[in-house]
Amino acid sequence: ANANDDLKALIRTIPDFPKPGILFRDITTLLLNPAGFAASIARMADATHGPIDLVAGIEARGFLFAAALASPLKAGVLLIRKDGKLPGATIAEDYALEYGQDRIAMHADALAPGARVLLVDDLIATGGTARAAIRLLRKAGASVSQAQFLVDLPDLGGAKLLRDDGVDVSALIS
Ligand code: 5GP
């Protein structure tokens, strides 16, 4: 047993979502639990080292964790969105999906060069999304040395790829 088994019990697995054969880890049940969500944010804040200027959250569930971490980390929130959703001038990054590709974007003026950014999302699987976010943030001049997730699916290898990119990765549930 590890210290985060209490959190693991708050997520559920939905088979065949969004497609047949996929086991989707549903975190909405953890969000509904006041003590579980509060403990998740407290543990993510504790796992963060050094000063952070901005918490970058990935649309959409990553926004929830980024927003809640901003206050304890005394940081602002930077939105990484699907392309086409942000109103100002953006920079974008493409990444491969199982079939086809997708594009994420951020406001081009969202950060100052050298800003210390913590990347946050609900879950890391293949790491394709998080790696695209890191490329985008670094293209904008950010220093991205840490990434945090509620859930890591280690068999899919994403966390290892991020570590190979020089990012300190932590997750509360594996
Ligand atoms: P990756 O790019 O690492 O393969 O997939 C991670 C991204 O897809 C994250 O933005 C995450 O929200 C979403 N995602 C993929 N699989 C799941 C899942 O089983 N549960 C949840 N909650 N999100 C998932």
PDB file of C-alpha atoms and ligand atoms in Angstrom:
ATOM      1  CA  ALA A   1       0.000   0.000   0.000  1.00  0.00           C
ATOM      2  CA  ASN A   2       1.223   3.492  -0.635  1.00  0.00           C
ATOM      3  CA  ALA A   3       0.126   6.904   0.653  1.00  0.00           C
ATOM      4  CA  ASN A   4      -1.938   7.596  -2.450  1.00  0.00           C
ATOM      5  CA  ASP A   5      -4.133   4.480  -2.391  1.00  0.00           C
ATOM      6  CA  ASP A   6      -6.836   6.661  -0.827  1.00  0.00           C
ATOM      7  CA  LEU A   7      -6.853   8.767  -3.999  1.00  0.00           C
ATOM      8  CA  LYS A   8      -6.742   5.749  -6.306  1.00  0.00           C
ATOM      9  CA  ALA A   9     -10.000   4.544  -4.730  1.00  0.00           C
ATOM     10  CA  LEU A  10     -11.655   7.791  -5.836  1.00  0.00           C
ATOM     11  CA  ILE A  11     -11.104   7.311  -9.572  1.00  0.00           C
ATOM     12  CA  ARG A  12     -13.057   4.813 -11.643  1.00  0.00           C
ATOM     13  CA  THR A  13     -12.459   2.948 -14.874  1.00  0.00           C
ATOM     14  CA  ILE A  14     -15.005   3.157 -17.679  1.00  0.00           C
ATOM     15  CA  PRO A  15     -14.562   0.486 -20.359  1.00  0.00           C
ATOM     16  CA  ASP A  16     -14.963   1.284 -24.066  1.00  0.00           C
ATOM     17  CA  PHE A  17     -14.761   5.080 -23.732  1.00  0.00           C
ATOM     18  CA  PRO A  18     -14.313   7.020 -25.942  1.00  0.00           C
ATOM     19  CA  LYS A  19     -13.847   4.014 -28.259  1.00  0.00           C
ATOM     20  CA  PRO A  20     -14.218   0.223 -27.972  1.00  0.00           C
ATOM     21  CA  GLY A  21     -11.223  -1.348 -26.235  1.00  0.00           C
ATOM     22  CA  ILE A  22     -10.139   1.778 -24.318  1.00  0.00           C
ATOM     23  CA  LEU A  23     -10.208   1.723 -20.515  1.00  0.00           C
ATOM     24  CA  PHE A  24     -10.856   5.350 -19.570  1.00  0.00           C
ATOM     25  CA  ARG A  25      -9.707   6.499 -16.118  1.00  0.00           C
ATOM     26  CA  ASP A  26     -12.466   8.795 -14.936  1.00  0.00           C
ATOM     27  CA  ILE A  27     -11.324  11.401 -12.424  1.00  0.00           C
ATOM     28  CA  THR A  28     -14.673  13.234 -12.104  1.00  0.00           C
ATOM     29  CA  THR A  29     -15.443  11.077  -9.054  1.00  0.00           C
ATOM     30  CA  LEU A  30     -12.300  12.374  -7.309  1.00  0.00           C
ATOM     31  CA  LEU A  31     -13.286  15.962  -8.142  1.00  0.00           C
ATOM     32  CA  LEU A  32     -16.677  15.363  -6.512  1.00  0.00           C
ATOM     33  CA  ASN A  33     -15.016  14.321  -3.247  1.00  0.00           C
ATOM     34  CA  PRO A  34     -14.074  17.400  -1.179  1.00  0.00           C
ATOM     35  CA  ALA A  35     -11.319  15.713   0.875  1.00  0.00           C
ATOM     36  CA  GLY A  36      -9.956  13.862  -2.148  1.00  0.00           C
ATOM     37  CA  PHE A  37      -9.647  16.915  -4.346  1.00  0.00           C
ATOM     38  CA  ALA A  38      -8.162  18.999  -1.521  1.00  0.00           C
ATOM     39  CA  ALA A  39      -5.616  16.267  -0.710  1.00  0.00           C
ATOM     40  CA  SER A  40      -4.668  15.990  -4.385  1.00  0.00           C
ATOM     41  CA  ILE A  41      -3.929  19.707  -4.623  1.00  0.00           C
ATOM     42  CA  ALA A  42      -2.035  19.730  -1.316  1.00  0.00           C
ATOM     43  CA  ARG A  43       0.142  16.780  -2.416  1.00  0.00           C
ATOM     44  CA  MET A  44       0.845  18.346  -5.807  1.00  0.00           C
ATOM     45  CA  ALA A  45       1.835  21.607  -4.105  1.00  0.00           C
ATOM     46  CA  ASP A  46       4.089  19.669  -1.696  1.00  0.00           C
ATOM     47  CA  ALA A  47       5.760  17.847  -4.579  1.00  0.00           C
ATOM     48  CA  THR A  48       6.683  21.144  -6.255  1.00  0.00           C
ATOM     49  CA  HIS A  49      10.153  22.447  -5.583  1.00  0.00           C
ATOM     50  CA  GLY A  50      11.535  25.922  -5.997  1.00  0.00           C
ATOM     51  CA  PRO A  51       9.652  29.041  -7.024  1.00  0.00           C
ATOM     52  CA  ILE A  52       7.115  28.779  -9.864  1.00  0.00           C
ATOM     53  CA  ASP A  53       5.952  31.807 -11.848  1.00  0.00           C
ATOM     54  CA  LEU A  54       3.178  30.138 -13.851  1.00  0.00           C
ATOM     55  CA  VAL A  55       1.217  26.906 -13.682  1.00  0.00           C
ATOM     56  CA  ALA A  56       0.401  25.808 -17.233  1.00  0.00           C
ATOM     57  CA  GLY A  57      -2.789  23.727 -17.439  1.00  0.00           C
ATOM     58  CA  ILE A  58      -3.795  21.650 -20.468  1.00  0.00           C
ATOM     59  CA  GLU A  59      -7.432  21.948 -21.645  1.00  0.00           C
ATOM     60  CA  ALA A  60      -9.742  20.901 -20.151  1.00  0.00           C
ATOM     61  CA  ARG A  61      -9.204  18.854 -16.997  1.00  0.00           C
ATOM     62  CA  GLY A  62      -5.702  20.244 -16.539  1.00  0.00           C
ATOM     63  CA  PHE A  63      -7.259  23.679 -15.996  1.00  0.00           C
ATOM     64  CA  LEU A  64      -8.890  22.482 -12.774  1.00  0.00           C
ATOM     65  CA  PHE A  65      -5.597  21.387 -11.235  1.00  0.00           C
ATOM     66  CA  ALA A  66      -3.658  24.398 -12.525  1.00  0.00           C
ATOM     67  CA  ALA A  67      -6.220  26.829 -11.129  1.00  0.00           C
ATOM     68  CA  ALA A  68      -6.277  25.194  -7.716  1.00  0.00           C
ATOM     69  CA  LEU A  69      -2.446  25.091  -7.528  1.00  0.00           C
ATOM     70  CA  ALA A  70      -1.986  28.756  -8.412  1.00  0.00           C
ATOM     71  CA  SER A  71      -2.797  30.107  -4.972  1.00  0.00           C
ATOM     72  CA  PRO A  72      -0.638  27.732  -2.856  1.00  0.00           C
ATOM     73  CA  LEU A  73       2.266  28.127  -5.311  1.00  0.00           C
ATOM     74  CA  LYS A  74       1.774  31.921  -5.531  1.00  0.00           C
ATOM     75  CA  ALA A  75       1.781  31.542  -9.303  1.00  0.00           C
ATOM     76  CA  GLY A  76      -0.383  32.640 -12.204  1.00  0.00           C
ATOM     77  CA  VAL A  77      -2.251  30.295 -14.549  1.00  0.00           C
ATOM     78  CA  LEU A  78      -1.319  29.866 -18.207  1.00  0.00           C
ATOM     79  CA  LEU A  79      -3.902  28.204 -20.467  1.00  0.00           C
ATOM     80  CA  ILE A  80      -2.801  25.671 -23.078  1.00  0.00           C
ATOM     81  CA  ARG A  81      -5.827  25.220 -25.314  1.00  0.00           C
ATOM     82  CA  LYS A  82      -6.959  23.435 -28.425  1.00  0.00           C
ATOM     83  CA  ASP A  83      -6.027  25.596 -31.385  1.00  0.00           C
ATOM     84  CA  GLY A  84      -8.625  28.215 -32.320  1.00  0.00           C
ATOM     85  CA  LYS A  85      -9.969  28.927 -28.816  1.00  0.00           C
ATOM     86  CA  LEU A  86      -7.729  31.761 -27.619  1.00  0.00           C
ATOM     87  CA  PRO A  87      -8.621  35.329 -28.663  1.00  0.00           C
ATOM     88  CA  GLY A  88      -5.158  36.911 -28.871  1.00  0.00           C
ATOM     89  CA  ALA A  89      -2.133  36.184 -31.059  1.00  0.00           C
ATOM     90  CA  THR A  90      -1.041  32.591 -30.467  1.00  0.00           C
ATOM     91  CA  ILE A  91       1.795  30.198 -31.039  1.00  0.00           C
ATOM     92  CA  ALA A  92       0.897  26.567 -31.711  1.00  0.00           C
ATOM     93  CA  GLU A  93       2.390  23.111 -31.712  1.00  0.00           C
ATOM     94  CA  ASP A  94       1.236  19.988 -33.557  1.00  0.00           C
ATOM     95  CA  TYR A  95       1.334  16.504 -32.115  1.00  0.00           C
ATOM     96  CA  ALA A  96       0.521  13.041 -33.376  1.00  0.00           C
ATOM     97  CA  LEU A  97      -2.569  11.130 -32.306  1.00  0.00           C
ATOM     98  CA  GLU A  98      -3.161   7.420 -32.869  1.00  0.00           C
ATOM     99  CA  TYR A  99      -4.939   8.452 -36.100  1.00  0.00           C
ATOM    100  CA  GLY A 100      -4.058  11.887 -37.447  1.00  0.00           C
ATOM    101  CA  GLN A 101      -2.822  14.878 -35.514  1.00  0.00           C
ATOM    102  CA  ASP A 102      -3.924  17.652 -33.207  1.00  0.00           C
ATOM    103  CA  ARG A 103      -2.713  21.174 -32.376  1.00  0.00           C
ATOM    104  CA  ILE A 104      -2.467  23.055 -29.095  1.00  0.00           C
ATOM    105  CA  ALA A 105      -1.873  26.773 -28.641  1.00  0.00           C
ATOM    106  CA  MET A 106      -1.049  29.460 -26.096  1.00  0.00           C
ATOM    107  CA  HIS A 107      -1.023  33.234 -26.186  1.00  0.00           C
ATOM    108  CA  ALA A 108       2.284  34.367 -27.687  1.00  0.00           C
ATOM    109  CA  ASP A 109       2.754  37.022 -24.980  1.00  0.00           C
ATOM    110  CA  ALA A 110       1.716  34.842 -22.013  1.00  0.00           C
ATOM    111  CA  LEU A 111       5.156  34.555 -20.448  1.00  0.00           C
ATOM    112  CA  ALA A 112       8.406  36.436 -20.014  1.00  0.00           C
ATOM    113  CA  PRO A 113      11.613  34.739 -21.199  1.00  0.00           C
ATOM    114  CA  GLY A 114      12.949  32.492 -18.445  1.00  0.00           C
ATOM    115  CA  ALA A 115       9.606  32.225 -16.644  1.00  0.00           C
ATOM    116  CA  ARG A 116       9.583  29.154 -14.401  1.00  0.00           C
ATOM    117  CA  VAL A 117       6.615  27.050 -15.482  1.00  0.00           C
ATOM    118  CA  LEU A 118       5.066  23.976 -13.875  1.00  0.00           C
ATOM    119  CA  LEU A 119       3.093  21.899 -16.399  1.00  0.00           C
ATOM    120  CA  VAL A 120      -0.053  20.218 -15.026  1.00  0.00           C
ATOM    121  CA  ASP A 121      -2.623  17.797 -16.433  1.00  0.00           C
ATOM    122  CA  ASP A 122      -5.007  15.227 -15.032  1.00  0.00           C
ATOM    123  CA  LEU A 123      -3.339  12.235 -16.679  1.00  0.00           C
ATOM    124  CA  ILE A 124      -0.311  11.239 -18.724  1.00  0.00           C
ATOM    125  CA  ALA A 125      -0.562   8.260 -21.077  1.00  0.00           C
ATOM    126  CA  THR A 126       1.700   8.251 -24.168  1.00  0.00           C
ATOM    127  CA  GLY A 127       2.973  11.723 -23.254  1.00  0.00           C
ATOM    128  CA  GLY A 128       2.163  13.109 -26.696  1.00  0.00           C
ATOM    129  CA  THR A 129       0.047  15.938 -25.293  1.00  0.00           C
ATOM    130  CA  ALA A 130       2.418  16.885 -22.481  1.00  0.00           C
ATOM    131  CA  ARG A 131       5.483  16.769 -24.738  1.00  0.00           C
ATOM    132  CA  ALA A 132       3.792  19.070 -27.251  1.00  0.00           C
ATOM    133  CA  ALA A 133       2.937  21.448 -24.393  1.00  0.00           C
ATOM    134  CA  ILE A 134       6.566  21.430 -23.242  1.00  0.00           C
ATOM    135  CA  ARG A 135       7.838  22.123 -26.771  1.00  0.00           C
ATOM    136  CA  LEU A 136       5.346  24.989 -27.031  1.00  0.00           C
ATOM    137  CA  LEU A 137       6.291  26.495 -23.658  1.00  0.00           C
ATOM    138  CA  ARG A 138      10.010  26.208 -24.403  1.00  0.00           C
ATOM    139  CA  LYS A 139       9.476  27.797 -27.846  1.00  0.00           C
ATOM    140  CA  ALA A 140       7.907  30.729 -25.970  1.00  0.00           C
ATOM    141  CA  GLY A 141      11.015  30.989 -23.767  1.00  0.00           C
ATOM    142  CA  ALA A 142       9.801  29.221 -20.626  1.00  0.00           C
ATOM    143  CA  SER A 143      11.939  27.179 -18.284  1.00  0.00           C
ATOM    144  CA  VAL A 144       9.948  23.942 -17.824  1.00  0.00           C
ATOM    145  CA  SER A 145      11.660  21.683 -15.328  1.00  0.00           C
ATOM    146  CA  GLN A 146       8.670  20.097 -13.585  1.00  0.00           C
ATOM    147  CA  ALA A 147       5.425  18.416 -14.644  1.00  0.00           C
ATOM    148  CA  GLN A 148       2.725  16.996 -12.413  1.00  0.00           C
ATOM    149  CA  PHE A 149      -0.218  14.713 -13.089  1.00  0.00           C
ATOM    150  CA  LEU A 150      -2.933  13.223 -10.958  1.00  0.00           C
ATOM    151  CA  VAL A 151      -2.583   9.884 -12.830  1.00  0.00           C
ATOM    152  CA  ASP A 152       0.301   8.251 -14.682  1.00  0.00           C
ATOM    153  CA  LEU A 153      -0.284   5.199 -16.877  1.00  0.00           C
ATOM    154  CA  PRO A 154       3.327   3.962 -16.776  1.00  0.00           C
ATOM    155  CA  ASP A 155       2.858   1.145 -19.295  1.00  0.00           C
ATOM    156  CA  LEU A 156       2.280   3.777 -21.986  1.00  0.00           C
ATOM    157  CA  GLY A 157       5.703   5.308 -21.350  1.00  0.00           C
ATOM    158  CA  GLY A 158       4.879   9.027 -21.416  1.00  0.00           C
ATOM    159  CA  ALA A 159       6.427   9.910 -18.079  1.00  0.00           C
ATOM    160  CA  LYS A 160       9.720   8.301 -19.119  1.00  0.00           C
ATOM    161  CA  LEU A 161       9.776  10.305 -22.356  1.00  0.00           C
ATOM    162  CA  LEU A 162       9.267  13.530 -20.377  1.00  0.00           C
ATOM    163  CA  ARG A 163      12.101  12.593 -18.020  1.00  0.00           C
ATOM    164  CA  ASP A 164      14.298  11.992 -21.077  1.00  0.00           C
ATOM    165  CA  ASP A 165      13.410  15.582 -22.088  1.00  0.00           C
ATOM    166  CA  GLY A 166      14.856  16.823 -18.766  1.00  0.00           C
ATOM    167  CA  VAL A 167      11.574  17.278 -16.933  1.00  0.00           C
ATOM    168  CA  ASP A 168      11.056  16.191 -13.314  1.00  0.00           C
ATOM    169  CA  VAL A 169       7.767  14.250 -13.499  1.00  0.00           C
ATOM    170  CA  SER A 170       5.534  13.363 -10.582  1.00  0.00           C
ATOM    171  CA  ALA A 171       2.114  11.736 -10.370  1.00  0.00           C
ATOM    172  CA  LEU A 172      -0.082  10.933  -7.374  1.00  0.00           C
ATOM    173  CA  ILE A 173      -1.644   7.759  -8.773  1.00  0.00           C
ATOM    174  CA  SER A 174       0.067   5.128 -10.899  1.00  0.00           C
TER     175      SER A 174
HETATM  176  P1  5GP B   1      -1.373  11.283 -23.935  1.00  0.00           P
HETATM  177  O1  5GP B   1      -1.164  12.462 -24.828  1.00  0.00           O
HETATM  178  O2  5GP B   1      -0.377  11.268 -22.778  1.00  0.00           O
HETATM  179  O3  5GP B   1      -1.423   9.978 -24.637  1.00  0.00           O
HETATM  180  O4  5GP B   1      -2.844  11.436 -23.297  1.00  0.00           O
HETATM  181  C1  5GP B   1      -3.055  12.314 -22.214  1.00  0.00           C
HETATM  182  C2  5GP B   1      -4.101  13.341 -22.541  1.00  0.00           C
HETATM  183  O5  5GP B   1      -5.313  12.701 -22.925  1.00  0.00           O
HETATM  184  C3  5GP B   1      -4.440  14.180 -21.316  1.00  0.00           C
HETATM  185  O6  5GP B   1      -4.772  15.506 -21.707  1.00  0.00           O
HETATM  186  C4  5GP B   1      -5.622  13.467 -20.696  1.00  0.00           C
HETATM  187  O7  5GP B   1      -6.548  14.372 -20.142  1.00  0.00           O
HETATM  188  C5  5GP B   1      -6.243  12.695 -21.852  1.00  0.00           C
HETATM  189  N1  5GP B   1      -6.485  11.277 -21.523  1.00  0.00           N
HETATM  190  C6  5GP B   1      -6.060  10.196 -22.216  1.00  0.00           C
HETATM  191  N2  5GP B   1      -6.491   9.063 -21.645  1.00  0.00           N
HETATM  192  C7  5GP B   1      -7.199   9.419 -20.555  1.00  0.00           C
HETATM  193  C8  5GP B   1      -7.887   8.672 -19.512  1.00  0.00           C
HETATM  194  O8  5GP B   1      -7.954   7.434 -19.460  1.00  0.00           O
HETATM  195  N3  5GP B   1      -8.484   9.416 -18.535  1.00  0.00           N
HETATM  196  C9  5GP B   1      -8.438  10.769 -18.530  1.00  0.00           C
HETATM  197  N4  5GP B   1      -9.045  11.399 -17.507  1.00  0.00           N
HETATM  198  N5  5GP B   1      -7.789  11.497 -19.479  1.00  0.00           N
HETATM  199  C10 5GP B   1      -7.181  10.824 -20.477  1.00  0.00           C
END
